[in-house]
Structure formats: structure tokens, C-alpha cells
Tab-separated table of C-alpha atoms in Angstrom:
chain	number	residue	atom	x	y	z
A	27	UNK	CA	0.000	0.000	0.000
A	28	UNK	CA	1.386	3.558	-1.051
A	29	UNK	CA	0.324	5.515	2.269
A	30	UNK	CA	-0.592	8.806	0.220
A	31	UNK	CA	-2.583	9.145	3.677
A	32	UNK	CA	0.229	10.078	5.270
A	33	UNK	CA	2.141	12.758	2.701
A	34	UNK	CA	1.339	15.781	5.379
A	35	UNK	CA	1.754	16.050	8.952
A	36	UNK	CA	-1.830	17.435	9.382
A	37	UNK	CA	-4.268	16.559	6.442
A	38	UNK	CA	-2.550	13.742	4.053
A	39	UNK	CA	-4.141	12.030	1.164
A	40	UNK	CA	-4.040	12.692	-2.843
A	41	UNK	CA	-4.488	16.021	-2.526
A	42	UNK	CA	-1.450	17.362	-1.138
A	43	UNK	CA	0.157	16.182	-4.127
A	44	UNK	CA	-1.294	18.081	-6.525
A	45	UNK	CA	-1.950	21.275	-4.259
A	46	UNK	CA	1.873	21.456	-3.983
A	47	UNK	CA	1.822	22.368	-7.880
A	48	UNK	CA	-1.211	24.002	-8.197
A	49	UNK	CA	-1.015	26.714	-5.227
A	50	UNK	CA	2.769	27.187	-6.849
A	51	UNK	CA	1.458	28.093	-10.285
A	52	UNK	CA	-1.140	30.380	-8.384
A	53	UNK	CA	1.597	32.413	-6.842
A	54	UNK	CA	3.685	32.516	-9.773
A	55	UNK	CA	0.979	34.306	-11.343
A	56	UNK	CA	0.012	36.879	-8.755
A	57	UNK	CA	-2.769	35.002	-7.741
A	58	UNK	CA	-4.075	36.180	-4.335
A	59	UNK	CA	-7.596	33.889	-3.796
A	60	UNK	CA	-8.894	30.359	-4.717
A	61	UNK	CA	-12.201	29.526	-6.200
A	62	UNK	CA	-12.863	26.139	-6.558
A	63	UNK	CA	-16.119	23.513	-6.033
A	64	UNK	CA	-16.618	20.035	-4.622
A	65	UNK	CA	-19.388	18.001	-2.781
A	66	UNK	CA	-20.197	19.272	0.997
A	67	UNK	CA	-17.601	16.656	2.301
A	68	UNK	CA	-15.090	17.340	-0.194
A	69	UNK	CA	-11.370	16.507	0.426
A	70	UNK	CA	-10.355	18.696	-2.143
A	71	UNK	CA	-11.749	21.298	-0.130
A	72	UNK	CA	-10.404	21.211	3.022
A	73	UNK	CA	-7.189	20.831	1.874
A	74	UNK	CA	-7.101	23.707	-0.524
A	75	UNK	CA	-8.404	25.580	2.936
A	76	UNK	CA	-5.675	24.320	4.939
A	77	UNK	CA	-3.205	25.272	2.315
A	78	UNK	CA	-4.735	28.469	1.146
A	79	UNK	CA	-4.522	29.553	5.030
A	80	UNK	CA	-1.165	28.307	5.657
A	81	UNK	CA	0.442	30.668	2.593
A	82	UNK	CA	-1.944	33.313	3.042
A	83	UNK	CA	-4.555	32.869	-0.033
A	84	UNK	CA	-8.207	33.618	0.279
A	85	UNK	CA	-10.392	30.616	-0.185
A	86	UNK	CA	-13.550	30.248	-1.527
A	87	UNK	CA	-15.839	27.119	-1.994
A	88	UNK	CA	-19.006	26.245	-3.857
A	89	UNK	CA	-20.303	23.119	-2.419
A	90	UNK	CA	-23.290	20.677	-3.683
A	91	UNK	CA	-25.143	17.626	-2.032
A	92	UNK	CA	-23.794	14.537	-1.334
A	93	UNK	CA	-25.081	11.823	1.462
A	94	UNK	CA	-24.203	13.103	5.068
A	95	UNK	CA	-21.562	10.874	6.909
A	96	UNK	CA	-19.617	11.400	10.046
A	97	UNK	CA	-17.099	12.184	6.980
A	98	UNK	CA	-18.501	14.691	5.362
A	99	UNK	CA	-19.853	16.726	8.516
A	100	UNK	CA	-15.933	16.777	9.808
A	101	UNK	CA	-15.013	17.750	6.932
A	102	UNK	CA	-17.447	20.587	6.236
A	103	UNK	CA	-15.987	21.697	9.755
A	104	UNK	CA	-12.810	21.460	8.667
A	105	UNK	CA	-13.154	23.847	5.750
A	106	UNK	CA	-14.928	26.344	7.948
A	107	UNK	CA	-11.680	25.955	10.998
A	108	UNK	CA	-9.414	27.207	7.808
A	109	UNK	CA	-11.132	30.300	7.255
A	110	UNK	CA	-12.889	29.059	3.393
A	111	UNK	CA	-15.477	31.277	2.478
A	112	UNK	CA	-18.560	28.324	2.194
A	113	UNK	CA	-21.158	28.669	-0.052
A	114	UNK	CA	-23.807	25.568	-0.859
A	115	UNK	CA	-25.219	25.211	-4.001
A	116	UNK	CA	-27.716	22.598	-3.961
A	117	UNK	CA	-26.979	20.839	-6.987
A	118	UNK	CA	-24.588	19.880	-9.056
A	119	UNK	CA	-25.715	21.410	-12.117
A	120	UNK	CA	-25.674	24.779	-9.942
A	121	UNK	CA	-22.429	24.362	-8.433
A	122	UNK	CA	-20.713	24.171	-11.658
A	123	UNK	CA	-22.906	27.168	-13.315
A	124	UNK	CA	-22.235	29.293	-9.625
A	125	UNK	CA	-18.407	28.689	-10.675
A	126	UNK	CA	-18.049	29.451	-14.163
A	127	UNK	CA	-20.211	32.502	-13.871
A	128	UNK	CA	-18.409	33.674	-10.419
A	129	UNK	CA	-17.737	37.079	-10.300
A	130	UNK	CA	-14.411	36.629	-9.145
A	131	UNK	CA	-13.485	35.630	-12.312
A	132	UNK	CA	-13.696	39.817	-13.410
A	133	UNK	CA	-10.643	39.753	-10.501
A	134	UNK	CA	-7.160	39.179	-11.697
A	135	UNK	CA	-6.175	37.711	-8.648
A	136	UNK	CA	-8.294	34.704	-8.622
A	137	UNK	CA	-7.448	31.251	-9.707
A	138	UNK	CA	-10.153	28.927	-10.630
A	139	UNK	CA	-9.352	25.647	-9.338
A	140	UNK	CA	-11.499	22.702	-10.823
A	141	UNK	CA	-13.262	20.040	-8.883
A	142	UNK	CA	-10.348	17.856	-7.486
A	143	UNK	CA	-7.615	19.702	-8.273
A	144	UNK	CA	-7.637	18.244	-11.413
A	145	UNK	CA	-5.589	20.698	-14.128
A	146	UNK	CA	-2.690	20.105	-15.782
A	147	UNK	CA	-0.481	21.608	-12.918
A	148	UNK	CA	-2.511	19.118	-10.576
A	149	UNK	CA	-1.212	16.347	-12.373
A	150	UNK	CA	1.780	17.284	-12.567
A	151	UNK	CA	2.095	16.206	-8.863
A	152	UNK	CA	1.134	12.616	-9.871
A	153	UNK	CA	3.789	12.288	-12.622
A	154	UNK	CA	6.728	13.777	-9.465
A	155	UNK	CA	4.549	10.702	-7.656
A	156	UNK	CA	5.813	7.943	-9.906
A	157	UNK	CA	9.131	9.337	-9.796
A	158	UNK	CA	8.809	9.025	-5.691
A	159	UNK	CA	7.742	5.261	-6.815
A	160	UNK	CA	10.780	4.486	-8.748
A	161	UNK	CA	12.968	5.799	-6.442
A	162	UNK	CA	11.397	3.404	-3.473
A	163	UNK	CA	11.784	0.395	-5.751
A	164	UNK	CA	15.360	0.824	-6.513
A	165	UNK	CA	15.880	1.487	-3.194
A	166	UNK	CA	14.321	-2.039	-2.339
A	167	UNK	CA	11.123	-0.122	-0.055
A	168	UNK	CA	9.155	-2.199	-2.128
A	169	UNK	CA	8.798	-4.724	-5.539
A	170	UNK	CA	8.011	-3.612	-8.641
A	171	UNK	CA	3.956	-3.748	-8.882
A	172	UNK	CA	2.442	-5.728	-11.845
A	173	UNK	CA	-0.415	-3.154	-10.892
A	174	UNK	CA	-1.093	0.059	-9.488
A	175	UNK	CA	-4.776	0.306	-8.628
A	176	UNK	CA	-5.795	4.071	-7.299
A	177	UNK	CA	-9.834	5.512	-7.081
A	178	UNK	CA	-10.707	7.967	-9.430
A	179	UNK	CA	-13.102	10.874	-9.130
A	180	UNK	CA	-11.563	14.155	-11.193
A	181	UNK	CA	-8.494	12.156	-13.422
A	182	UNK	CA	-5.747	13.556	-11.974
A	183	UNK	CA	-4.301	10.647	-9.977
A	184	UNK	CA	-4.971	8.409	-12.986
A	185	UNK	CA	-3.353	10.548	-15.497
A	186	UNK	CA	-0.459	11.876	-13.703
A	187	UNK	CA	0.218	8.301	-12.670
A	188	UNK	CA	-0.271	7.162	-16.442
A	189	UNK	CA	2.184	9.697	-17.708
A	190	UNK	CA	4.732	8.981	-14.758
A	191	UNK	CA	5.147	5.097	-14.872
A	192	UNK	CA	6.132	5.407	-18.414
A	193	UNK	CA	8.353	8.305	-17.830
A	194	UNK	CA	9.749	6.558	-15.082
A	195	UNK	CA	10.307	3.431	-16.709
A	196	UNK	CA	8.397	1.267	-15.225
A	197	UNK	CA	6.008	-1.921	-16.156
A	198	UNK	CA	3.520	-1.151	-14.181
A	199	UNK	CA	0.038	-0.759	-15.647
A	200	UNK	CA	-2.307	2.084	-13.873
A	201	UNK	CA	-5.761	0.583	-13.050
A	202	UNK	CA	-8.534	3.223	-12.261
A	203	UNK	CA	-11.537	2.720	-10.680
A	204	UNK	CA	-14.320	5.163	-11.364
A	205	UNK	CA	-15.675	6.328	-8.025
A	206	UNK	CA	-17.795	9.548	-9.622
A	207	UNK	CA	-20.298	10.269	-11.963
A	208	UNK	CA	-19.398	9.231	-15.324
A	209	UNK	CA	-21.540	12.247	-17.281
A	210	UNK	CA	-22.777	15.375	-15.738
A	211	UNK	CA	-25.712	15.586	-17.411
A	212	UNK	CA	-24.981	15.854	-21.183
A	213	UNK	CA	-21.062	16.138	-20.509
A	214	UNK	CA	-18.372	13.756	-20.112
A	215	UNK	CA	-17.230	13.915	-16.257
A	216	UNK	CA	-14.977	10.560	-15.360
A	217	UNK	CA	-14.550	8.698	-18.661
A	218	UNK	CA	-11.228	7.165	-20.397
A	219	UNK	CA	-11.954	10.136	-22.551
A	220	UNK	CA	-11.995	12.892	-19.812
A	221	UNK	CA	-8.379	11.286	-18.135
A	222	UNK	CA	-6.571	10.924	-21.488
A	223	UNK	CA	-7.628	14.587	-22.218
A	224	UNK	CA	-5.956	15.439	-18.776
A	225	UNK	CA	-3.141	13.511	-20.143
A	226	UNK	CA	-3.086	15.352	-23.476
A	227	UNK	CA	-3.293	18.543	-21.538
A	228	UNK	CA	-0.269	17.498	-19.334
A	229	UNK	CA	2.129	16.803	-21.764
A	230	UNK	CA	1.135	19.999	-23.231
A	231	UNK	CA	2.492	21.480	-20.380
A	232	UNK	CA	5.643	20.022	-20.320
A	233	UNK	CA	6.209	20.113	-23.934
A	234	UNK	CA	6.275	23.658	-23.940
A	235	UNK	CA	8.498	23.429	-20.970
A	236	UNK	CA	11.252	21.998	-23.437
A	237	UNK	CA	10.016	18.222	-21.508
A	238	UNK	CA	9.492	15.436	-23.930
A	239	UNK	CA	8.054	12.080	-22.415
A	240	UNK	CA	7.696	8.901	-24.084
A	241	UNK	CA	3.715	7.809	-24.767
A	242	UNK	CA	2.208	6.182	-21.957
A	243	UNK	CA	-0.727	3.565	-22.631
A	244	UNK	CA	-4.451	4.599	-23.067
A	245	UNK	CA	-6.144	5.431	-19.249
A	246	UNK	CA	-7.607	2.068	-18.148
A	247	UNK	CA	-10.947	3.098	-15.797
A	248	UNK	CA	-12.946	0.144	-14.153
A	249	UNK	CA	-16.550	1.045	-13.844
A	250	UNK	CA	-17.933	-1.887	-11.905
A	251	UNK	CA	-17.611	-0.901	-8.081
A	252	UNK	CA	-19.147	2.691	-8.203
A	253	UNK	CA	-22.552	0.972	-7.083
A	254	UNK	CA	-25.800	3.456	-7.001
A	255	UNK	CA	-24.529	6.730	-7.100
A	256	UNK	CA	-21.785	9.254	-5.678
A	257	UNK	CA	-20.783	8.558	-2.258
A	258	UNK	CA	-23.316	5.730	-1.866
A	259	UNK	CA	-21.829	2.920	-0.135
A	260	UNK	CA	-21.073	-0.411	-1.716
A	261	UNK	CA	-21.607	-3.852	0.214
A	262	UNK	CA	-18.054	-4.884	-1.804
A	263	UNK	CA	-17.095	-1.052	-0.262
A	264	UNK	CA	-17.516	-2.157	3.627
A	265	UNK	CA	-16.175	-5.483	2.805
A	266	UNK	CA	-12.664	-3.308	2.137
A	267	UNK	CA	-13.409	-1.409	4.925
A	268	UNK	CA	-13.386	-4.331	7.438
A	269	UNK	CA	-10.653	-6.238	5.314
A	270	UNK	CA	-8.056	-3.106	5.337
A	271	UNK	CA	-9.303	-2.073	8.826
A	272	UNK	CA	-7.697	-5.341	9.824
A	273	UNK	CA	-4.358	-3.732	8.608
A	274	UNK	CA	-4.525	-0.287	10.287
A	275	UNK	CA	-5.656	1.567	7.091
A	276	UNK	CA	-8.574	3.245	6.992
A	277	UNK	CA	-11.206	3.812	3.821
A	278	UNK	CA	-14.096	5.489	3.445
A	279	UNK	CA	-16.807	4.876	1.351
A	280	UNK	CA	-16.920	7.926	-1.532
A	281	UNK	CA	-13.913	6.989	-2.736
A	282	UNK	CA	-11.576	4.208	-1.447
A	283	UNK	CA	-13.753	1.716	-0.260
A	284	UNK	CA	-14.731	1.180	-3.842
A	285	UNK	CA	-11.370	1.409	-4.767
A	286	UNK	CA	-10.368	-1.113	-1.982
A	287	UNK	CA	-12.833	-3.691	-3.210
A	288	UNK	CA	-11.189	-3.474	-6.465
A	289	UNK	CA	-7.539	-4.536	-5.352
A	290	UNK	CA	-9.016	-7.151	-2.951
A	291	UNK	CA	-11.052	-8.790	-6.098
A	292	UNK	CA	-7.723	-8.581	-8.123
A	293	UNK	CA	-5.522	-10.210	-5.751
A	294	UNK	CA	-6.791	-13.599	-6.984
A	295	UNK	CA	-5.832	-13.084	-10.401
A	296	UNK	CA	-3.020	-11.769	-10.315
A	297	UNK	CA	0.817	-12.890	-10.901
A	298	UNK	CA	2.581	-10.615	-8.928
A	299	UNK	CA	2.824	-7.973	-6.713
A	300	UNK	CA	-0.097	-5.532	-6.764
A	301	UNK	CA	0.199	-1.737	-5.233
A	302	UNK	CA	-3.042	-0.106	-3.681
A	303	UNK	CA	-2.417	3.778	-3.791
A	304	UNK	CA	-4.509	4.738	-0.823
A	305	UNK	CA	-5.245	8.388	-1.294
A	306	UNK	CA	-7.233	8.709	1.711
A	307	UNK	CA	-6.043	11.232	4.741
A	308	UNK	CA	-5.490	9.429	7.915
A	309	UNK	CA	-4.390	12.253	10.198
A	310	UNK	CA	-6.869	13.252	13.153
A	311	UNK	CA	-8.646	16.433	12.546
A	312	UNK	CA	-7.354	19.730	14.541
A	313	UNK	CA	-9.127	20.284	17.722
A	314	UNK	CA	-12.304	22.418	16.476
A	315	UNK	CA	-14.828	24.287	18.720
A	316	UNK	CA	-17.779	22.401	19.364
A	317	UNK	CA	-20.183	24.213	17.115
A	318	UNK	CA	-18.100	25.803	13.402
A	319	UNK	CA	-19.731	28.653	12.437
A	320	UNK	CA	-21.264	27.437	9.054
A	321	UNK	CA	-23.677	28.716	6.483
A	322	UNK	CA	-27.193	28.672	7.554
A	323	UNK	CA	-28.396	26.480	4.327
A	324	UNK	CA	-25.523	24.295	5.457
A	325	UNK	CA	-26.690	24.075	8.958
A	326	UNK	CA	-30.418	23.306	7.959
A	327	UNK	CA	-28.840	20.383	6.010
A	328	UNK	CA	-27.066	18.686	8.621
A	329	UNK	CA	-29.869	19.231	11.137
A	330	UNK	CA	-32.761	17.932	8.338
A	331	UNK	CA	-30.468	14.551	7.776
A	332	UNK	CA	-29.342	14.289	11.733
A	333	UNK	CA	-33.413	14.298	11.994
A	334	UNK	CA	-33.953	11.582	9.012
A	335	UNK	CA	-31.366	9.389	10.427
A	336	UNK	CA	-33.113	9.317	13.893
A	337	UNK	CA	-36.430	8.821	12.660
């Protein structure tokens, strides 16, 4: 397992990765506040609010619904403790319309940051990942993988990963497991065509940095464990949860619970060494006051599904 969970001292997890990139390409340019969107219990989110406070950015977050999980309520606290600038949406479809039409986008100093941190400076982080990889297997930390199976919601992991096992050298083939919607509405969210894209967009980065890689294989996404719908748990999901619970490592259910499920099934086909990239944070929250101020429409939320899960 590649403990991703662990990559910060206070909030670890996929994130970090590609924050370390990102938040550097928003300071390059002058950028002085954040805009980006996720679910109400969005990882993305509190990390870009951790970050954002720790170097001094303004944060701002559009958030839409999700199901409510002990999660997603520490989270939403979470983003509040680091000073983000909340703001619910409702829907989906009026999360992403609140952030393309955002008036901070008439402000030169804002950066719009898509769901995930997924740009091409994002990804970036997970190409310098593989690198990290290489470097562990020469070392002898660890064999190399016949398989390197990670959850994916907004591409990044999967494409920077895609890009960096070939630069890298290595055999190992990428497997991604689609743990998000696969269209919003009429568009193409989490598809082998939306990570290669990512990929495309990537190289086109480094390309015009004067850095050439070699061609990687086409994205390979699994889309047999996202179950029902976006952060719905899986019976496969709490399987992994119990299984890897057993080992110390905890999963959740949006994301790598489904993407748990997937290694376990795999172990009994394959030939050699499989690596689980757990991209889950593991660190323990900061000590919070007992009641965040939040958004009112948030509040309502919590306190309509704290009275639904009662009744």
C-alpha cells in the first residue's frame, strides 16, 4: 500500500500532491484567492483551505449535495476551521454554473481551481509521484507492482500516474476505478476520454516546458464498483473497509472503499505484486470548537439529515 494518507503532517491524502503544484502556479501568477467547487464533504476542499490559510490565499468554496456521513460533517468543519469562504449550491448542475459565472473571475487575482484539483499543474504532482515510486523500488522499499490500482473521481491521480510510470520506466500498468459520476448531465465527467484529455493537456504542459516524455498507454478506468450513485456505499465497499481495517488503514466509502474492493477482487488473479495507492487522509482532525460557524443552508442540512437518520 502507497500511504498517500500520510504525505502531510496534518491533512494527508491525494491532494497534497497536486496542491503542492497548483497553489505554486497560483503564486507565480500573482494570484491572491482560490475559487474552486466540490461536494459538501469534499477533500479537495479542506485541503485547498488548509493550504490556502497556511500561505496566506483567500479561499472560496461552492459546495453541492452529497449523502451526510460522520465524513462529510468533519469535513465541512474542517473547511470552515481554515477560514474558506462556504457557499452551498444545492446541486450539481448549480455548483458548476455558480463557478463558471463567479464574479471573481472579473478579478485578476483569482485562480479557478477545478473540482479535485484536477488541471494540468494538478497532475503534474502525480507524474513527481511515480518518480517518488521508482525511487522506493530501486531502493528495495518495495517490488516492482504488476499493478497500481488508485480511485478515481476528477483524473488527476490516474493521469499523472499514467504519464509517470512510463516516464519513469516502469512496467507497471495504472488501473482506475471510477468512483464519480461518469456524465454530468450531457457532458463527459470521469470517462477514459476525460483522463486521457488530462493527459493530453499534461504533456502539453511540459512540452512547452522543453520536456518530452515517451507515450504512456491509453487510461484504463474500471466502472464496476461505483454501485448506485456518488458517495453511496457499496456492500463490496464495507467489505474493504473491514478487510483493510484489519491492517490499520482506513477507507471510506466515496472513494476508497470502492477502490479497496477493487484490489481485494484482483488479488486472486493476479501474478505478482499488486500496489493499492490509498489516497485517503489518515491524520486526526485539529481540535475544532464544538459548534463551526457554518452557512445557515448548510446548517439546515445537517440538522434535516441528523433528523432523518433518527427517525
Amino acid at each position: 500500500i502507497k500511504r498517500d494518507d500520510l504525505t502531510h503532517p496534518h491533512y494527508g491524502g491525494n491532494k497534497i500532491r497536486k496542491l503542492e503544484f497548483i497553489l505554486a502556479e497560483a503564486q507565480s501568477q500573482g494570484k491572491t484567492h482560490i475559487v474552486s467547487f466540490g461536494a459538501i464533504g469534499t477533500n479537495h476542499g479542506v485541503a485547498t483551505a488548509m493550504l490556502c490559510q497556511q500561505m496566506g490565499l483567500g479561499c472560496t468554496l461552492l459546495l453541492f449535495d452529497q449523502p451526510v456521513t460522520d465524513t462529510v460533517r468533519s469535513n465541512l468543519r474542517q473547511m470552515a476551521y481554515y477560514g474558506a469562504q462556504l457557499h452551498y449550491c444545492g446541486s450539481l448542475g448549480a455548483t458548476v454554473a455558480a463557478f463558471y459565472l463567479h464574479p471573481r473571475r472579473l478579478q485578476r487575482g483569482s485562480y479557478f481551481l477545478f473540482a479535485g484539483g484536477s488541471n494540468a499543474a494538478g497532475t503534474l504532482g502525480f507524474v513527481n509521484a511515480a518518480f517518488e515510486l521508482q525511487q522506493q523500488i530501486q531502493t528495495g522499499l518495495c517490488p516492482e507492482p504488476e499493478a497500481i490500482i488508485v480511485p478515481v473521481g476528477s483524473a488527476a491521480t490516474l493521469a499523472g500516474l499514467s504519464i509517470g510510470v512510463a516516464a519513469a520506466g516502469l512496467a507497471s500498468r495504472v488501473h482506475g476505478v471510477r468512483v464519480a459520476p461518469s456524465h454530468l448531465g450531457p457532458f463527459a465527467a470521469c470517462t477514459p476520454a476525460t483522463v486521457a484529455t488530462l493527459m493530453r493537456q499534461t504533456r502539453a504542459r511540459l512540452a512547452a516546458l522543453g520536456v518530452m516524455l515517451p507515450d504512456s498507454e491509453p487510461p484504463l478506468l474500471d466502472q464496476r464498483y461505483y454501485g448506485t450513485g456518488y458517495g453511496e456505499a457499496t456492500a463490496a465497499g464495507r467489505a474493504a473497509q473491514t478487510r483493510f481495517a484489519e491492517c490499520g488503514v482506513q477507507l471510506e466509502q466515496t472513494y476508497t472503499a470502492k477502490a479497496g474492493a477493487a484490489f481485494l477482487a484482483a488479488l486472486a488473479d493476479c501474478s505478482g505484486p499488486l500496489l493499492y495507492w490509498h489516497t485517503f487522509n489518515s491524520r486526526q482532525p485539529p481540535a475544532m470548537p464544538a459548534d463551526m460557524p457554518l452557512p445557515p443552508a448548510l446548517r439546515r442540512l445537517l440538522a434535516q439529515n441528523s433528523a432523518a437518520s433518527i427517525a
